[in-house]
Short mmCIF file of C-alpha atoms in Angstrom, two decimals:
data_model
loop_
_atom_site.label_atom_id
_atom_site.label_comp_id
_atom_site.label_asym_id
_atom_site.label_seq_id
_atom_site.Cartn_x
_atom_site.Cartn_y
_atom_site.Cartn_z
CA UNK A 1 37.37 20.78 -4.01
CA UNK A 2 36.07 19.85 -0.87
CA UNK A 3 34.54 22.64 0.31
CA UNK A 4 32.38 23.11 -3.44
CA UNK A 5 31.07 20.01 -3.36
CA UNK A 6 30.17 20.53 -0.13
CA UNK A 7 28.19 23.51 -1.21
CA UNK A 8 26.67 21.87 -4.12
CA UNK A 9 25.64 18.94 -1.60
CA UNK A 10 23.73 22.12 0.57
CA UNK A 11 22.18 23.97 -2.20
CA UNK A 12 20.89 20.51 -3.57
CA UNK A 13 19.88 19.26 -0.12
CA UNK A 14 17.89 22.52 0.55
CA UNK A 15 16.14 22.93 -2.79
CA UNK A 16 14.65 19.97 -3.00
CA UNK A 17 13.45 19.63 0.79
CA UNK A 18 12.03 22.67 1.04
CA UNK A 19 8.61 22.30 -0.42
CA UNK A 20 8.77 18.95 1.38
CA UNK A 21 9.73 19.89 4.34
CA UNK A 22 6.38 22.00 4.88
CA UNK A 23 4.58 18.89 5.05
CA UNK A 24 6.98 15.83 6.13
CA UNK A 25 6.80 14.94 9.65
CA UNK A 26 8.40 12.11 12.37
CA UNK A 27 7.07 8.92 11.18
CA UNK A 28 6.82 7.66 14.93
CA UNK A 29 5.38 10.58 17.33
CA UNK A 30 4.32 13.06 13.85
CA UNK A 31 5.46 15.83 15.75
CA UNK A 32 7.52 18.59 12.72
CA UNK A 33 11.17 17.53 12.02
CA UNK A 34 14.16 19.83 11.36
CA UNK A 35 16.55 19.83 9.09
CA UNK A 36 20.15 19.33 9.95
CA UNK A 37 23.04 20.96 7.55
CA UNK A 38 26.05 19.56 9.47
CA UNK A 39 25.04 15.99 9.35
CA UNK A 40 22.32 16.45 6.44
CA UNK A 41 19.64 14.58 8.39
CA UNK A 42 16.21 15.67 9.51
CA UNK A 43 15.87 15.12 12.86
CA UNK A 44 12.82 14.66 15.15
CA UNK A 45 13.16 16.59 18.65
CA UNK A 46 10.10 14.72 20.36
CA UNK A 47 12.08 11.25 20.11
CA UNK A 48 15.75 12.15 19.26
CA UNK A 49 16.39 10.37 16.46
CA UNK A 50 17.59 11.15 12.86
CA UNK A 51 16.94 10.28 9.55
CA UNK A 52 19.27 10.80 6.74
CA UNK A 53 18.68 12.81 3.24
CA UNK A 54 20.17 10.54 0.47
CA UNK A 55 20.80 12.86 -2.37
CA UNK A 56 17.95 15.12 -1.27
CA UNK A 57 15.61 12.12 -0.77
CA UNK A 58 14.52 12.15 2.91
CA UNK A 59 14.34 8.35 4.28
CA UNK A 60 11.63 8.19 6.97
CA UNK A 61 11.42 4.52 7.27
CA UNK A 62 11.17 4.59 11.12
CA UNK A 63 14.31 1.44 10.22
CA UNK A 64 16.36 3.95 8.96
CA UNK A 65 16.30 6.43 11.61
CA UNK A 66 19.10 6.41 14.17
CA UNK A 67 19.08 7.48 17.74
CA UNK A 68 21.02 10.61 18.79
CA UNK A 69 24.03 9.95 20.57
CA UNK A 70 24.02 11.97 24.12
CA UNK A 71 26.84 14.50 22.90
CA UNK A 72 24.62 16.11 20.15
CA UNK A 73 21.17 15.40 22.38
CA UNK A 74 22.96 18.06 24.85
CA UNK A 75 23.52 20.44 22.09
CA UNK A 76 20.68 20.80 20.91
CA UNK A 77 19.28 20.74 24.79
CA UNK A 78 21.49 24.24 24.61
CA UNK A 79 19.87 26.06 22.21
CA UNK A 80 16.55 24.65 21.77
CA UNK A 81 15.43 23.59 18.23
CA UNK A 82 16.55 26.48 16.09
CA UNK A 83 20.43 26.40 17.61
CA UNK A 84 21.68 24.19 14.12
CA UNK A 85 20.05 26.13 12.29
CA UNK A 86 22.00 28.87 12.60
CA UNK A 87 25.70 26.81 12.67
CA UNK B 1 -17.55 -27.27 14.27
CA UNK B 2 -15.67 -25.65 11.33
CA UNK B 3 -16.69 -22.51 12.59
CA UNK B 4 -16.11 -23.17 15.78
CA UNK B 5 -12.14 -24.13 14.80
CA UNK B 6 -11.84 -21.03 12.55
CA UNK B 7 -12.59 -18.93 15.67
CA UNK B 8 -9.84 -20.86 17.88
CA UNK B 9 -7.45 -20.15 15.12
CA UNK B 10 -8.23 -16.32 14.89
CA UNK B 11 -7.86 -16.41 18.91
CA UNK B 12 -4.77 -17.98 18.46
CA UNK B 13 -3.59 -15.08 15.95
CA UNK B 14 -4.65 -12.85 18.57
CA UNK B 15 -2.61 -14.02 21.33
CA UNK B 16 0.47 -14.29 19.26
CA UNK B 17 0.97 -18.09 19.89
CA UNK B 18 2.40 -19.19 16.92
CA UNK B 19 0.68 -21.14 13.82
CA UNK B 20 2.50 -24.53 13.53
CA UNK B 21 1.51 -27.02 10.33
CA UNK B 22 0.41 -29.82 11.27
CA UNK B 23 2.79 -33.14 10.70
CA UNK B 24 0.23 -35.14 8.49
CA UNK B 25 -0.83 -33.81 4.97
CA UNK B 26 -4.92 -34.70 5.55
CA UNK B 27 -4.40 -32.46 8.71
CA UNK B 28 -2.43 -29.96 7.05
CA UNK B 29 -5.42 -29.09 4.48
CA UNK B 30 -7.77 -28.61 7.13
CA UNK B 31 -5.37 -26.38 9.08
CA UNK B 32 -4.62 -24.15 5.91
CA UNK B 33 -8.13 -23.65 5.32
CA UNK B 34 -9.12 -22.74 8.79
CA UNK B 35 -6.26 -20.45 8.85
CA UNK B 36 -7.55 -18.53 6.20
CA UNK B 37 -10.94 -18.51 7.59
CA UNK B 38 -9.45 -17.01 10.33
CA UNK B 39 -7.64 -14.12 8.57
CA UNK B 40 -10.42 -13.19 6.79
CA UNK B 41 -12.40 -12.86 10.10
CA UNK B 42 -9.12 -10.80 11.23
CA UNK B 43 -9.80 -7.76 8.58
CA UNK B 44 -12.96 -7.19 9.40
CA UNK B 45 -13.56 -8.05 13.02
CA UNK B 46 -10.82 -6.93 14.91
CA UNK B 47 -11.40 -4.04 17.09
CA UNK B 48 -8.92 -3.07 19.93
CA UNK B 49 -8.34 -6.68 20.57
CA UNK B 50 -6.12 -7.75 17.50
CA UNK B 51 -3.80 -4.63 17.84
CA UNK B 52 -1.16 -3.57 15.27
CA UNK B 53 1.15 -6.14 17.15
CA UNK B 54 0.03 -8.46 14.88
CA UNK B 55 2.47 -9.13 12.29
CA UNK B 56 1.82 -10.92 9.03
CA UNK B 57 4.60 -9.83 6.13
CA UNK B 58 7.91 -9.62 6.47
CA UNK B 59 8.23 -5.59 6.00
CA UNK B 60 12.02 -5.57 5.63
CA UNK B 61 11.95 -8.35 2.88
CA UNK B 62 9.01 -6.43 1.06
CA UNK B 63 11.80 -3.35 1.28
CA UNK B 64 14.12 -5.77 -0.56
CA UNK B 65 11.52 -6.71 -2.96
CA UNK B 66 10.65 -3.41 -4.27
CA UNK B 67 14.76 -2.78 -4.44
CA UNK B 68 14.81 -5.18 -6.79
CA UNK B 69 11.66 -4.58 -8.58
CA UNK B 70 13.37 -1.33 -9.65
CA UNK B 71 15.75 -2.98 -11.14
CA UNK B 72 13.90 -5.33 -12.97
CA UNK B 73 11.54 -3.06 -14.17
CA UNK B 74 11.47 -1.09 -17.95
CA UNK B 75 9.47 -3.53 -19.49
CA UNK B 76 5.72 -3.29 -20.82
CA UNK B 77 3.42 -4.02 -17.99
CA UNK B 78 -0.41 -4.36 -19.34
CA UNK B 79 -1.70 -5.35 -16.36
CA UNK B 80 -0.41 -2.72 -14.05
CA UNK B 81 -0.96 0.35 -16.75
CA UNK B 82 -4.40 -0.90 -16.94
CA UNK B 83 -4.95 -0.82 -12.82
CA UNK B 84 -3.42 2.87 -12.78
CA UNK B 85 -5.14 3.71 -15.74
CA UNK B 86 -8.97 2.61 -14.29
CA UNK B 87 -7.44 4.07 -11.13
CA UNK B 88 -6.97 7.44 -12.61
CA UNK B 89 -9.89 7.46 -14.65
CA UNK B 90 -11.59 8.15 -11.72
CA UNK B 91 -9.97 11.41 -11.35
CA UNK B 92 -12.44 12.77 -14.38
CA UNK B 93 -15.17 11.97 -12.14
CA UNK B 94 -14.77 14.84 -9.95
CA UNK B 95 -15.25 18.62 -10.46
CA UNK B 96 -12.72 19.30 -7.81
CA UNK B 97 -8.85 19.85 -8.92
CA UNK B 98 -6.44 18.57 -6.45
CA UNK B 99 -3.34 21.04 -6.35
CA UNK B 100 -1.66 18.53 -3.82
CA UNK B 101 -1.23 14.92 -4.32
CA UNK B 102 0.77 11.84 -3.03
CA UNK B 103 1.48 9.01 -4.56
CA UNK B 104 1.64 6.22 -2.32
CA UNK B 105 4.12 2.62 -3.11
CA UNK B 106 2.95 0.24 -5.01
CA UNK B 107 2.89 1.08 -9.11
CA UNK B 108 3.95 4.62 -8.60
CA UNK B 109 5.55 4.50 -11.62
CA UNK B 110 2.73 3.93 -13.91
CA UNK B 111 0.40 6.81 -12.03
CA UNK B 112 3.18 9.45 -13.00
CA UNK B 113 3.51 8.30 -16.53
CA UNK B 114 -0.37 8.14 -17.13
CA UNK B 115 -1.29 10.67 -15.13
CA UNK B 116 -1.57 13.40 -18.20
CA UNK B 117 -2.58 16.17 -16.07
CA UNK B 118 -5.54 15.13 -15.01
CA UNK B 119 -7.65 16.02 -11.54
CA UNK B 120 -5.59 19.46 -11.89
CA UNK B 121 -2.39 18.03 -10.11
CA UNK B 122 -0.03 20.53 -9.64
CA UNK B 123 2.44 19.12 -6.94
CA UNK B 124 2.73 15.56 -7.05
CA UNK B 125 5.02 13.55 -4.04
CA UNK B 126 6.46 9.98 -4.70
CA UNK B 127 6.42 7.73 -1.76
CA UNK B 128 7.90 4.06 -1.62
CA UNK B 129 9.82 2.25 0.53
CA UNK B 130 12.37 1.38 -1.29
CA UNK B 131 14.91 4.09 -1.57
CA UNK B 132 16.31 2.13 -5.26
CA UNK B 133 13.02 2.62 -6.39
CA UNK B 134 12.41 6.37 -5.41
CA UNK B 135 16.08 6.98 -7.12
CA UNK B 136 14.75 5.44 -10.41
CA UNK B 137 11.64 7.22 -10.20
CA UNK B 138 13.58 10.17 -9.38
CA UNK B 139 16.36 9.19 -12.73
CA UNK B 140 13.77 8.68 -15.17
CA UNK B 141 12.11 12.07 -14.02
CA UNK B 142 12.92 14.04 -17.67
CA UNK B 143 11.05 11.76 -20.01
CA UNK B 144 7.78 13.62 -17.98
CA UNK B 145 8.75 16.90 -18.20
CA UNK B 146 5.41 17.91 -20.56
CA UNK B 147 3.70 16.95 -16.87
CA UNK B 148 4.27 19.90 -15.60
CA UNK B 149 4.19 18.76 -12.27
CA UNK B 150 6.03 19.87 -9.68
CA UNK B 151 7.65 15.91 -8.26
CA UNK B 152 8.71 15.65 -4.66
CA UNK B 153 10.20 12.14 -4.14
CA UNK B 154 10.96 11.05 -0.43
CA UNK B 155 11.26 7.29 1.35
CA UNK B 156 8.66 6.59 3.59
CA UNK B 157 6.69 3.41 5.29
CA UNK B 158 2.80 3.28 4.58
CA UNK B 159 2.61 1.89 8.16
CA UNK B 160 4.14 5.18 9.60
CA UNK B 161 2.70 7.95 7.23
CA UNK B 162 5.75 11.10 7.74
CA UNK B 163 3.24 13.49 6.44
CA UNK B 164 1.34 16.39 8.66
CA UNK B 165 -2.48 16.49 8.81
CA UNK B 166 -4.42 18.58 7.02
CA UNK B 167 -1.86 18.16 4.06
CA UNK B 168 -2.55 16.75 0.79
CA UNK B 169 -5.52 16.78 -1.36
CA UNK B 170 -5.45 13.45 -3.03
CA UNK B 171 -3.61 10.60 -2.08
CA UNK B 172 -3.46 7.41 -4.82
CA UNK B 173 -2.37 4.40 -3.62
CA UNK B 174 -1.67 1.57 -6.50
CA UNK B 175 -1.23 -1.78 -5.59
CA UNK B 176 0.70 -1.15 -2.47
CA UNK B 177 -1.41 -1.31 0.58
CA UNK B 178 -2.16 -5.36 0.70
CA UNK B 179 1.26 -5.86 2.08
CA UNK B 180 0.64 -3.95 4.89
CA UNK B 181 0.48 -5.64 8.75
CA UNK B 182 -2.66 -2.92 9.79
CA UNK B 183 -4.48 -1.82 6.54
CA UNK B 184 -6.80 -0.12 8.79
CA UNK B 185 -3.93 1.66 10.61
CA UNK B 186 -2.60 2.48 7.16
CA UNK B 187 -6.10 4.31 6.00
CA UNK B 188 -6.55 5.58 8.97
CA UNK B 189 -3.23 7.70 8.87
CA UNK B 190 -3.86 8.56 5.35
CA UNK B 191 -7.31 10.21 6.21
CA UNK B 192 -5.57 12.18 8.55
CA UNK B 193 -3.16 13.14 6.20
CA UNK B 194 -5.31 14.55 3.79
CA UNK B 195 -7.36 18.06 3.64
CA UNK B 196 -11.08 18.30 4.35
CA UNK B 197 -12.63 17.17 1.45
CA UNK B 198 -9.95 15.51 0.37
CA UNK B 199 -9.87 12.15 -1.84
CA UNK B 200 -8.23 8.94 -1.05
CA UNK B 201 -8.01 6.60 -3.83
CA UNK B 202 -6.42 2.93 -3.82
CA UNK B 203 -6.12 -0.16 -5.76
CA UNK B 204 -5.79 -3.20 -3.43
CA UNK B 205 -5.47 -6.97 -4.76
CA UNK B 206 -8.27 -9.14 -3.78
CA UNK B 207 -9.03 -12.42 -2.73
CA UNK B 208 -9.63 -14.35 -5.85
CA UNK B 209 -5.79 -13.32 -6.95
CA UNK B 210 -3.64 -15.91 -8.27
CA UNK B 211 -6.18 -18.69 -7.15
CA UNK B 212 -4.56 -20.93 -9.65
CA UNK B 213 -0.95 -20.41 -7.82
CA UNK B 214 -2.36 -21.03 -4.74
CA UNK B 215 -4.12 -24.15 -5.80
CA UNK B 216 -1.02 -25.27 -7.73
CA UNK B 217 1.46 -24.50 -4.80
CA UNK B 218 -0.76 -26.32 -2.56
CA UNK B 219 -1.00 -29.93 -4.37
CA UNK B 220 2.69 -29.85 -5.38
CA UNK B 221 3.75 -29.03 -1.85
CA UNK B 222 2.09 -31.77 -0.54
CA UNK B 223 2.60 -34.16 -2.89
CA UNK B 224 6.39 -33.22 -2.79
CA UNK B 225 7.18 -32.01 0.73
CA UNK B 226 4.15 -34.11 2.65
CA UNK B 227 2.60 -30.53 3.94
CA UNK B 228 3.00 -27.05 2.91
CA UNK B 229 3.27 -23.83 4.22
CA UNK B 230 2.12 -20.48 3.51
CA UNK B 231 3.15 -19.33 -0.04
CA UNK B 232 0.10 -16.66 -0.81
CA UNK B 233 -0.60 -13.72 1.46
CA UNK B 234 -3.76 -13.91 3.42
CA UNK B 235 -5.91 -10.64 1.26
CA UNK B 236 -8.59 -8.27 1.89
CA UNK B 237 -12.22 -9.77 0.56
CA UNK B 238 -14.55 -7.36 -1.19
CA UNK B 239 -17.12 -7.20 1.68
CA UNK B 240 -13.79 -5.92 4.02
CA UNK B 241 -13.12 -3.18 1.83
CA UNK B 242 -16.00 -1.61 2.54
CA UNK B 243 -15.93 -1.65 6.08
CA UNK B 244 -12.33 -0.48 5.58
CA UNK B 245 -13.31 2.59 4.16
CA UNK B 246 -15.98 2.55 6.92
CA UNK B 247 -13.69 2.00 9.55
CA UNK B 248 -10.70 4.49 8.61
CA UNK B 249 -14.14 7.43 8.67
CA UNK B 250 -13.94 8.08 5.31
CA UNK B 251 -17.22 9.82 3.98
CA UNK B 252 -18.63 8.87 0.94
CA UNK B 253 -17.32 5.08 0.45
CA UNK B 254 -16.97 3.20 -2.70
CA UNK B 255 -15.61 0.31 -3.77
CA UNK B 256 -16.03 -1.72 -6.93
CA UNK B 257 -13.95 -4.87 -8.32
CA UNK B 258 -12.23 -5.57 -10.69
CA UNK B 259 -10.80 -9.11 -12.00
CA UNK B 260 -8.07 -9.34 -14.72
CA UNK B 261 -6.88 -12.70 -16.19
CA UNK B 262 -3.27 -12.17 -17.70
CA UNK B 263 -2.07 -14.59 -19.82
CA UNK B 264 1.31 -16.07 -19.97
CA UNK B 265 3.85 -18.67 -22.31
CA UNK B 266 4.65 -20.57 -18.87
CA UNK B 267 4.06 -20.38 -15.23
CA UNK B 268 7.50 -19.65 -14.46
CA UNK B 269 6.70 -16.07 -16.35
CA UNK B 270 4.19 -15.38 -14.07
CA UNK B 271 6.43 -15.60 -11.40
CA UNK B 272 9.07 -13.14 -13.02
CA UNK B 273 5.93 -11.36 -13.46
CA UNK B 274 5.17 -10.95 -10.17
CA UNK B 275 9.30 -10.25 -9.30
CA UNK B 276 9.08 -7.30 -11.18
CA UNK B 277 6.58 -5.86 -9.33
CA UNK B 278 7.42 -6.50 -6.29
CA UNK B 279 4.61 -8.85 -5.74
CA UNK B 280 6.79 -12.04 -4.37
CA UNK B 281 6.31 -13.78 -1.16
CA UNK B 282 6.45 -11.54 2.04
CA UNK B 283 5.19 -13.69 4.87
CA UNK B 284 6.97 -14.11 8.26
CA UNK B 285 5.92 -17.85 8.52
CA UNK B 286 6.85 -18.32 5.31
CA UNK B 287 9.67 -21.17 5.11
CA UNK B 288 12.63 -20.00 3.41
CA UNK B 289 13.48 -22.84 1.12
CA UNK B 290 12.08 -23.87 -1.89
CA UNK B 291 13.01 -26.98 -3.13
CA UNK B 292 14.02 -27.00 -6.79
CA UNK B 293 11.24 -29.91 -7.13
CA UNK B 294 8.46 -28.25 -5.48
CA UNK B 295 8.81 -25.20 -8.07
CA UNK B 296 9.27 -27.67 -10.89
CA UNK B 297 6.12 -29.84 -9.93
CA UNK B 298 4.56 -26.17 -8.69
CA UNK B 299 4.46 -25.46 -12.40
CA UNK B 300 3.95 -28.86 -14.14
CA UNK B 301 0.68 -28.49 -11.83
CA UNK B 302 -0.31 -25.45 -12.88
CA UNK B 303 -0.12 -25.94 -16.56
CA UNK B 304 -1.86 -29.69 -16.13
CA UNK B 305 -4.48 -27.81 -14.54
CA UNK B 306 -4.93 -24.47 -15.93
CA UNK B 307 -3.26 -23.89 -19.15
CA UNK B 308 -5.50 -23.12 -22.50
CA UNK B 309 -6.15 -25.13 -25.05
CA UNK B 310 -3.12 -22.87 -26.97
CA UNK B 311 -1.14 -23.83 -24.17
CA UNK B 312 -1.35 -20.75 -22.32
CA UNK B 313 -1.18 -19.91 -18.59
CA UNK B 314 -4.43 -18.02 -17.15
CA UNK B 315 -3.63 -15.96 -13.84
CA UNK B 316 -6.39 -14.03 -12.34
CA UNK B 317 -5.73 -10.41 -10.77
CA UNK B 318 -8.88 -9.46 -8.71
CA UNK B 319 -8.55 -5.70 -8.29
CA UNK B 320 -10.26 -4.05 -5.05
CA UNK B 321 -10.67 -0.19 -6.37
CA UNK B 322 -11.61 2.05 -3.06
CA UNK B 323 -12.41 5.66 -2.67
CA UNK B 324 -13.55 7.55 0.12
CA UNK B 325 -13.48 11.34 1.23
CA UNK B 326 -12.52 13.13 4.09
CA UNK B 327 -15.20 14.33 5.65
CA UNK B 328 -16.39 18.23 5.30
CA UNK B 329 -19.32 20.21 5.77
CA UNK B 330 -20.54 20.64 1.60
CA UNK B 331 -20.97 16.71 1.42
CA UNK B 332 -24.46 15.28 1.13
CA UNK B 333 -25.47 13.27 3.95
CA UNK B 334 -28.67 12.04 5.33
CA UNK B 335 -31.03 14.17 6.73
CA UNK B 336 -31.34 13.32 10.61
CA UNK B 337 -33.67 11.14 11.95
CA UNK B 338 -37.38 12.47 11.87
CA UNK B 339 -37.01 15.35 10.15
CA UNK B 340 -39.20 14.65 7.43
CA UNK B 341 -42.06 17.00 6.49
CA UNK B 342 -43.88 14.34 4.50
CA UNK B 343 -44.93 10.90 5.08
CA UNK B 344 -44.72 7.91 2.74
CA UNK B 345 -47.64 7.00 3.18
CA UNK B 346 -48.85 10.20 1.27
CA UNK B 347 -46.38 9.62 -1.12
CA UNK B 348 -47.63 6.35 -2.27
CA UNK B 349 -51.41 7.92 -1.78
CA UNK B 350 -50.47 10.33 -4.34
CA UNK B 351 -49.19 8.18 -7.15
CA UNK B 352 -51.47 5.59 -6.69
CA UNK B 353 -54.40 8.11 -7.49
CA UNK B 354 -51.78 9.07 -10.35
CA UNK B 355 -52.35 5.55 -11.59
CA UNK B 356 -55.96 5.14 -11.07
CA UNK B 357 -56.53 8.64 -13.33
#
């Protein structure tokens, strides 16, 4: 049960953002954002904070963006950029 | 001297000290007017100086405004439809199609449903800040389906544009940008936003709107409360749009006005009015309470005053339409300086001998 809406929540998340994505960037330093599946947030590498996707709407009010905790900045220090995208 | 005064006050904007009303009413007028002398002066002459530090509205509360605007909304709304509509119109003007377009706060709403496929939209993005009003715009998506637009919807701050340059092809704004803190920020980021050649087209409320509210809000807040404070946002004058455009580099500027006088059964419609669209108070000196009595007389003022002899309510709208283009190399410009092959002066020789034949 989980696990398919789960999916659903993906496949929804990803069709929608994708045309959008080509064109949305940070609100704050307008430097490209990426997309997050785990926590289904776009995230902004220049200033480490996140935005969330409310049913495939992307909120960029800077207001609603939240700073990174440390724990995930180091991960994605790791693998730069592309290393969620491939969790 | 009043001159003289309205500069202090703008210099006291500047430096962020903060606007106090003065205790006694006589005072209090003067103050009021001087303070809007000086926020006129604001739009169009600060450079560098007066920084987007400067805060005016309440940002967060507008965010709660258009919340509940989307609820509110649904019914009939003449005044808007006709903004969006002379808005639009505009589109037919142009030979160019615009296969990329955002739609900007403000009455997005009423650009999707009167759109009808014109200007050649084929990809059309929905922008407000309110993320109850992108849902509903989002909801009510199927009753547009004979569009055929591809709709993008997304949450987003006109102060901080999330969009990359070189973008978009059109970008309407309806009725949104006044309630910005740096309109010229705002323009600025949109220009940058769009494609060469690209058009930016907003509505803006002017000046002269709801100069029966203020007037109104004014007498019964002193007569009531012994002062007042600020109830109306300080907005744009024709002459600023201009140099807006100017100002944000757009090529080609126009800008033409508009002024609508709606008509309602009572003055406490025009105020649910404006709560549907969004259009209630936003400013941070604003004081938070209204006393019962102050809206009572408010509107006992305003009808005393203003109402028809049927005993309706005029309010004037005065609608600031502005379009510019970002700049590319097929626009006309001026030729430079001193590169004419013929003078005037042998113009005019050669019509007067016109006339004398």
């Amino acid at each position: 049960m989980v696990r398919g809406s789960r999916a659903l929540h993906l496949k929804d998340a990803g069709a929608i953002s994708k045309a959008l994505l080509d064109i949305l960037v940070c609100p704050l330093s307008k430097q490209p954002l990426r997309f997050c599946q785990e926590t289904q947030s776009l995230i902004s590498d220049a200033i480490g904070v996140s935005f969330p996707v409310v049913d495939g709407i992307p909120c960029l009010v800077p207001r609603d963006g939240k700073i990174i905790e440390d724990k995930e900045k180091m991960t994605s220090a790791n693998g730069p950029g592309s290393a969620h995208h491939h969790r | 001297m009043a001159v003289s005064a309205a500069r202090v006050f703008a210099g006291e904007w500047a430096s962020g000290k903060h606007y106090r009303l003065f205790p006694s009413p006589a005072a209090a007028i003067t103050a009021f007017s001087f303070a809007i002398a000086g926020l006129a002066s604001f739009c169009t002459e600060a450079d560098g100086v007066l920084s987007s530090r400067v805060k005016i509205f309440d940002r967060d509360l507008k965010r709660k405004h258009r919340d509940r605007a989307a609820w509110l909304m649904g019914g009939k709304n003449d005044f808007v439809d006709s903004v969006a509509e002379n808005l639009l119109d505009r589109l037919e003007d142009c030979k160019k199609t615009f296969s990329t377009a955002l739609c900007l706060g403000g009455s997005s709403e009423a650009i999707r449903r009167l759109i009808r496929g014109r200007g050649g939209i084929e990809k059309l993005i929905m922008m407000d800040m309110s993320l109850d009003m992108v849902k509903h715009l989002k909801n009510t998506e199927q009753n547009y389906v004979s569009n055929n637009l591809e709709t993008l919807y997304m949450v987003g701050d006109e102060e901080f544009l999330p969009i990359k340059e070189n973008s978009l092809e059109l970008l309407v704004s309806c009725l949104g940008l006044h309630w910005t803190n740096d309109l010229p920020g705002a323009m600025i980021q949109c220009r940058l936003a769009l494609k060469p050649d690209g058009l930016f087209l907003a509505a803006i409320l002017g000046g002269e709107t709801l100069k029966e509210l203020r007037m109104a809000c004014t007498i019964a807040q002193l007569e009531r409360e012994g002062g007042i404070s600020p109830r109306m946002s300080p907005l744009a004058q024709v002459r600023d749009a201009g140099n807006l455009l100017t100002r944000a580099g757009f090529a080609l500027p126009g800008v033409d006005v508009d002024e609508y006088t709606v008509r309602y059964d009572s003055a406490l419609e025009l105020i649910e009015h404006l709560r549907t669209m969004g259009e209630t108070n936003a400013l941070l000196q604003r004081s938070n309470i209204l006393k019962r009595d102050t809206a009572l007389a408010t509107a006992a003022v305003y009808e005393s005053m203003f109402a028809a002899e049927d005993g309706k309510i005029p309010a004037t709208f005065q609608v600031i339409y502005m379009t510019g283009w970002k700049e590319h190399p097929s626009q006309q410009k001026a030729k430079s300086r001193g590169s004419a092959t013929i003078s005037f002066e042998d113009i005019q020789s050669h019509f007067r001998s016109n006339e004398v034949n």
